[in-house]
PDB file of C-alpha atoms in Angstrom:
ATOM      1  CA  UNK A1295      21.900 -17.715  44.382  1.00 58.00           C
ATOM      2  CA  UNK A1296      20.408 -20.726  42.619  1.00 59.00           C
ATOM      3  CA  UNK A1297      19.584 -20.776  38.941  1.00 53.00           C
ATOM      4  CA  UNK A1298      15.834 -20.502  39.678  1.00 52.00           C
ATOM      5  CA  UNK A1299      16.347 -17.537  42.003  1.00 53.00           C
ATOM      6  CA  UNK A1300      18.458 -15.796  39.333  1.00 48.00           C
ATOM      7  CA  UNK A1301      15.743 -16.232  36.728  1.00 42.00           C
ATOM      8  CA  UNK A1302      13.093 -14.896  39.115  1.00 50.00           C
ATOM      9  CA  UNK A1303      15.325 -11.926  39.961  1.00 47.00           C
ATOM     10  CA  UNK A1304      15.811 -11.094  36.239  1.00 48.00           C
ATOM     11  CA  UNK A1305      12.071 -11.422  35.583  1.00 43.00           C
ATOM     12  CA  UNK A1306      11.294  -9.090  38.509  1.00 44.00           C
ATOM     13  CA  UNK A1307      13.853  -6.572  37.263  1.00 40.00           C
ATOM     14  CA  UNK A1308      12.386  -6.649  33.758  1.00 40.00           C
ATOM     15  CA  UNK A1309       8.862  -6.187  35.146  1.00 43.00           C
ATOM     16  CA  UNK A1310      10.046  -3.200  37.204  1.00 42.00           C
ATOM     17  CA  UNK A1311      11.663  -1.545  34.179  1.00 36.00           C
ATOM     18  CA  UNK A1312       8.546  -2.064  32.070  1.00 40.00           C
ATOM     19  CA  UNK A1313       6.401  -0.556  34.826  1.00 40.00           C
ATOM     20  CA  UNK A1314       8.363   2.722  34.875  1.00 40.00           C
ATOM     21  CA  UNK A1315       6.333   5.668  33.613  1.00 43.00           C
ATOM     22  CA  UNK A1316       7.034   6.792  30.073  1.00 40.00           C
ATOM     23  CA  UNK A1317       8.797  10.101  29.564  1.00 38.00           C
ATOM     24  CA  UNK A1318       6.518  13.118  29.303  1.00 39.00           C
ATOM     25  CA  UNK A1319       7.267  13.488  25.568  1.00 40.00           C
ATOM     26  CA  UNK A1320       6.270   9.904  24.849  1.00 41.00           C
ATOM     27  CA  UNK A1321       3.268  10.094  27.164  1.00 41.00           C
ATOM     28  CA  UNK A1322       1.694  12.975  25.253  1.00 46.00           C
ATOM     29  CA  UNK A1323      -0.900  11.865  22.784  1.00 48.00           C
ATOM     30  CA  UNK A1324      -0.745  13.610  19.465  1.00 48.00           C
ATOM     31  CA  UNK A1325      -2.625  12.642  16.358  1.00 49.00           C
ATOM     32  CA  UNK A1326      -0.554  10.508  14.048  1.00 57.00           C
ATOM     33  CA  UNK A1327       0.700  12.306  10.981  1.00 61.00           C
ATOM     34  CA  UNK A1328      -0.431  10.811   7.716  1.00 60.00           C
ATOM     35  CA  UNK A1329       2.302   8.878   5.948  1.00 77.00           C
ATOM     36  CA  UNK A1330       4.313  10.659   3.282  1.00 87.00           C
ATOM     37  CA  UNK A1331       3.940   9.378  -0.277  1.00 90.00           C
ATOM     38  CA  UNK A1332       6.914   7.748  -1.982  1.00 94.00           C
ATOM     39  CA  UNK A1333       5.790   9.222  -5.282  1.00 95.00           C
ATOM     40  CA  UNK A1334       2.987  11.658  -6.034  1.00 94.00           C
ATOM     41  CA  UNK A1335       1.680  13.916  -8.744  1.00 94.00           C
ATOM     42  CA  UNK A1336      -1.340  15.062 -10.692  1.00 92.00           C
ATOM     43  CA  UNK A1337      -2.373  13.379 -13.931  1.00 91.00           C
ATOM     44  CA  UNK A1338      -5.401  14.340 -16.010  1.00 83.00           C
ATOM     45  CA  UNK A1339      -6.544  16.542 -13.131  1.00 84.00           C
ATOM     46  CA  UNK A1340      -6.359  13.695 -10.596  1.00 87.00           C
ATOM     47  CA  UNK A1341      -3.972  14.103  -7.685  1.00 91.00           C
ATOM     48  CA  UNK A1342      -2.428  10.799  -6.585  1.00 94.00           C
ATOM     49  CA  UNK A1343       0.140   9.319  -4.219  1.00 93.00           C
ATOM     50  CA  UNK A1344       1.864   5.957  -3.814  1.00 93.00           C
ATOM     51  CA  UNK A1345       2.600   4.972  -0.213  1.00 91.00           C
ATOM     52  CA  UNK A1346       4.849   2.340   1.353  1.00 90.00           C
ATOM     53  CA  UNK A1347       2.279   1.611   4.041  1.00 79.00           C
ATOM     54  CA  UNK A1348       0.134   3.156   6.697  1.00 69.00           C
ATOM     55  CA  UNK A1349      -3.038   3.237   4.609  1.00 76.00           C
ATOM     56  CA  UNK A1350      -6.001   1.841   6.487  1.00 75.00           C
ATOM     57  CA  UNK A1351      -9.478   1.278   5.116  1.00 72.00           C
ATOM     58  CA  UNK A1352     -10.608   4.321   7.104  1.00 70.00           C
ATOM     59  CA  UNK A1353      -7.894   6.553   5.618  1.00 67.00           C
ATOM     60  CA  UNK A1354      -8.790   5.385   2.113  1.00 76.00           C
ATOM     61  CA  UNK A1355     -12.487   6.160   2.665  1.00 70.00           C
ATOM     62  CA  UNK A1356     -11.609   9.618   3.981  1.00 68.00           C
ATOM     63  CA  UNK A1357     -12.436  12.344   1.481  1.00 62.00           C
ATOM     64  CA  UNK A1358      -8.802  13.438   1.506  1.00 62.00           C
ATOM     65  CA  UNK A1359      -7.190  14.977  -1.522  1.00 59.00           C
ATOM     66  CA  UNK A1360      -6.509  12.775  -4.482  1.00 82.00           C
ATOM     67  CA  UNK A1361      -6.034   9.097  -4.977  1.00 90.00           C
ATOM     68  CA  UNK A1362      -4.012   7.006  -2.508  1.00 92.00           C
ATOM     69  CA  UNK A1363      -2.575   3.552  -3.196  1.00 94.00           C
ATOM     70  CA  UNK A1364      -0.127   1.414  -1.279  1.00 93.00           C
ATOM     71  CA  UNK A1365       1.139  -2.083  -0.644  1.00 94.00           C
ATOM     72  CA  UNK A1366      -0.171  -4.957   1.480  1.00 92.00           C
ATOM     73  CA  UNK A1367       0.965  -5.206   5.104  1.00 90.00           C
ATOM     74  CA  UNK A1368       4.412  -6.739   5.370  1.00 91.00           C
ATOM     75  CA  UNK A1369       5.417  -5.826   1.822  1.00 94.00           C
ATOM     76  CA  UNK A1370       8.678  -4.107   0.964  1.00 94.00           C
ATOM     77  CA  UNK A1371       8.548  -1.438  -1.710  1.00 96.00           C
ATOM     78  CA  UNK A1372      11.316  -2.021  -4.223  1.00 96.00           C
ATOM     79  CA  UNK A1373      10.658   1.035  -6.365  1.00 96.00           C
ATOM     80  CA  UNK A1374       8.274   3.531  -7.906  1.00 97.00           C
ATOM     81  CA  UNK A1375       8.420   5.352 -11.217  1.00 97.00           C
ATOM     82  CA  UNK A1376       6.253   7.734 -13.221  1.00 97.00           C
ATOM     83  CA  UNK A1377       6.201   7.925 -17.022  1.00 97.00           C
ATOM     84  CA  UNK A1378       4.662  11.254 -18.047  1.00 95.00           C
ATOM     85  CA  UNK A1379       4.410  10.295 -21.725  1.00 95.00           C
ATOM     86  CA  UNK A1380       2.334   7.211 -20.905  1.00 96.00           C
ATOM     87  CA  UNK A1381       0.601   8.890 -17.919  1.00 96.00           C
ATOM     88  CA  UNK A1382       1.449   5.809 -15.875  1.00 96.00           C
ATOM     89  CA  UNK A1383       2.811   5.174 -12.393  1.00 97.00           C
ATOM     90  CA  UNK A1384       4.597   1.914 -11.592  1.00 98.00           C
ATOM     91  CA  UNK A1385       4.902   0.378  -8.133  1.00 97.00           C
ATOM     92  CA  UNK A1386       7.109  -2.660  -7.489  1.00 97.00           C
ATOM     93  CA  UNK A1387       6.995  -4.547  -4.189  1.00 96.00           C
ATOM     94  CA  UNK A1388       7.812  -7.878  -2.586  1.00 95.00           C
ATOM     95  CA  UNK A1389       5.975  -9.863   0.068  1.00 92.00           C
ATOM     96  CA  UNK A1390       7.851 -12.462   2.144  1.00 86.00           C
ATOM     97  CA  UNK A1391       5.296 -15.181   1.323  1.00 86.00           C
ATOM     98  CA  UNK A1392       4.647 -14.018  -2.231  1.00 82.00           C
ATOM     99  CA  UNK A1393       1.439 -13.028  -3.927  1.00 89.00           C
ATOM    100  CA  UNK A1394      -0.099 -13.977  -7.249  1.00 94.00           C
ATOM    101  CA  UNK A1395      -1.211 -11.462  -9.894  1.00 96.00           C
ATOM    102  CA  UNK A1396      -4.932 -11.966  -9.183  1.00 96.00           C
ATOM    103  CA  UNK A1397      -4.510 -11.335  -5.451  1.00 95.00           C
ATOM    104  CA  UNK A1398      -2.375  -8.267  -6.152  1.00 96.00           C
ATOM    105  CA  UNK A1399      -5.088  -6.956  -8.486  1.00 97.00           C
ATOM    106  CA  UNK A1400      -7.766  -7.638  -5.864  1.00 96.00           C
ATOM    107  CA  UNK A1401      -5.739  -5.691  -3.279  1.00 95.00           C
ATOM    108  CA  UNK A1402      -5.187  -2.740  -5.643  1.00 96.00           C
ATOM    109  CA  UNK A1403      -8.797  -2.554  -6.853  1.00 97.00           C
ATOM    110  CA  UNK A1404     -10.132  -2.830  -3.289  1.00 95.00           C
ATOM    111  CA  UNK A1405      -8.136   0.273  -2.349  1.00 95.00           C
ATOM    112  CA  UNK A1406      -9.581   2.097  -5.339  1.00 95.00           C
ATOM    113  CA  UNK A1407     -13.158   0.974  -4.650  1.00 95.00           C
ATOM    114  CA  UNK A1408     -12.863   2.327  -1.103  1.00 94.00           C
ATOM    115  CA  UNK A1409     -12.110   5.682  -2.755  1.00 93.00           C
ATOM    116  CA  UNK A1410     -15.205   5.614  -4.952  1.00 92.00           C
ATOM    117  CA  UNK A1411     -13.917   3.936  -8.117  1.00 94.00           C
ATOM    118  CA  UNK A1412     -16.186   1.452  -9.894  1.00 95.00           C
ATOM    119  CA  UNK A1413     -14.731  -1.610 -11.612  1.00 96.00           C
ATOM    120  CA  UNK A1414     -15.630  -1.804 -15.282  1.00 95.00           C
ATOM    121  CA  UNK A1415     -13.826  -4.893 -16.531  1.00 96.00           C
ATOM    122  CA  UNK A1416     -11.317  -7.433 -15.285  1.00 97.00           C
ATOM    123  CA  UNK A1417      -9.180  -9.807 -17.292  1.00 97.00           C
ATOM    124  CA  UNK A1418      -6.569 -12.412 -16.517  1.00 97.00           C
ATOM    125  CA  UNK A1419      -4.412 -12.856 -19.626  1.00 95.00           C
ATOM    126  CA  UNK A1420      -2.041 -15.310 -17.934  1.00 94.00           C
ATOM    127  CA  UNK A1421      -1.258 -16.841 -14.552  1.00 91.00           C
ATOM    128  CA  UNK A1422       1.241 -14.049 -13.917  1.00 96.00           C
ATOM    129  CA  UNK A1423      -0.830 -11.051 -15.039  1.00 98.00           C
ATOM    130  CA  UNK A1424      -4.182  -9.457 -14.324  1.00 98.00           C
ATOM    131  CA  UNK A1425      -5.882  -6.246 -15.378  1.00 98.00           C
ATOM    132  CA  UNK A1426      -8.860  -4.095 -14.414  1.00 98.00           C
ATOM    133  CA  UNK A1427     -10.368  -0.830 -15.594  1.00 97.00           C
ATOM    134  CA  UNK A1428     -12.022   1.497 -13.115  1.00 96.00           C
ATOM    135  CA  UNK A1429     -13.898   4.812 -13.317  1.00 94.00           C
ATOM    136  CA  UNK A1430     -14.754   7.628 -10.914  1.00 91.00           C
ATOM    137  CA  UNK A1431     -16.223  11.022 -11.795  1.00 87.00           C
ATOM    138  CA  UNK A1432     -14.967  10.968 -15.376  1.00 86.00           C
ATOM    139  CA  UNK A1433     -11.524   9.715 -14.393  1.00 90.00           C
ATOM    140  CA  UNK A1434     -10.388   6.384 -15.768  1.00 92.00           C
ATOM    141  CA  UNK A1435      -7.732   4.147 -14.323  1.00 94.00           C
ATOM    142  CA  UNK A1436      -6.312   0.996 -15.844  1.00 97.00           C
ATOM    143  CA  UNK A1437      -4.571  -1.238 -13.282  1.00 98.00           C
ATOM    144  CA  UNK A1438      -2.242  -3.974 -14.467  1.00 98.00           C
ATOM    145  CA  UNK A1439      -0.528  -6.390 -12.084  1.00 98.00           C
ATOM    146  CA  UNK A1440       2.328  -8.678 -13.023  1.00 97.00           C
ATOM    147  CA  UNK A1441       4.087 -11.284 -10.927  1.00 96.00           C
ATOM    148  CA  UNK A1442       7.728 -11.451 -11.968  1.00 96.00           C
ATOM    149  CA  UNK A1443       9.633 -14.764 -12.114  1.00 94.00           C
ATOM    150  CA  UNK A1444      11.407 -13.852  -8.849  1.00 94.00           C
ATOM    151  CA  UNK A1445       8.052 -13.254  -7.095  1.00 94.00           C
ATOM    152  CA  UNK A1446       8.124  -9.445  -7.159  1.00 96.00           C
ATOM    153  CA  UNK A1447       4.812  -7.746  -7.914  1.00 97.00           C
ATOM    154  CA  UNK A1448       4.543  -4.824 -10.309  1.00 98.00           C
ATOM    155  CA  UNK A1449       1.401  -2.694 -10.346  1.00 98.00           C
ATOM    156  CA  UNK A1450       0.991  -0.268 -13.221  1.00 98.00           C
ATOM    157  CA  UNK A1451      -1.595   2.519 -12.841  1.00 97.00           C
ATOM    158  CA  UNK A1452      -2.463   4.147 -16.198  1.00 97.00           C
ATOM    159  CA  UNK A1453      -4.496   7.359 -15.882  1.00 95.00           C
ATOM    160  CA  UNK A1454      -7.083   8.461 -18.445  1.00 90.00           C
ATOM    161  CA  UNK A1455     -10.219  10.532 -18.791  1.00 74.00           C
ATOM    162  CA  UNK A1456     -13.582   9.152 -19.801  1.00 62.00           C
ATOM    163  CA  UNK A1457     -14.633   9.473 -23.398  1.00 54.00           C
ATOM    164  CA  UNK A1458     -17.172  12.319 -23.871  1.00 45.00           C
TER     165      UNK A1458
END
């Protein structure tokens, strides 16, 4: 068998394997389960969850329970933490190509706007930090993004209620 014939034989074998029908379990179509949150809770009457991924624009616009936030596609979640005394949730993640604080804030606020939050103010205190305040139905949310020296992004969500 020549080298060319061997390559054609391997390609034909690969094509035959790929053409085999999938097992009956894999062939069944079932609705995808929603992703499980890494961290979740209820603060000031607002249920919330932080997700590693799997949040699409459609799932954010869904009138599902509570607030859902996640990370950009391709990001690795490094950690989450909740501070009950400060009523704040912290999400730390890393993207292979990096992200600046403004872009991280834009990503976070876009997710919140898809869920009915309105942006009140935005500020950019430094090149490595950005901040926005948002409101929805009497619920306030302060979002602060920080780009660490090593490129990691931290997003702090501080929950509050609107002043009467």
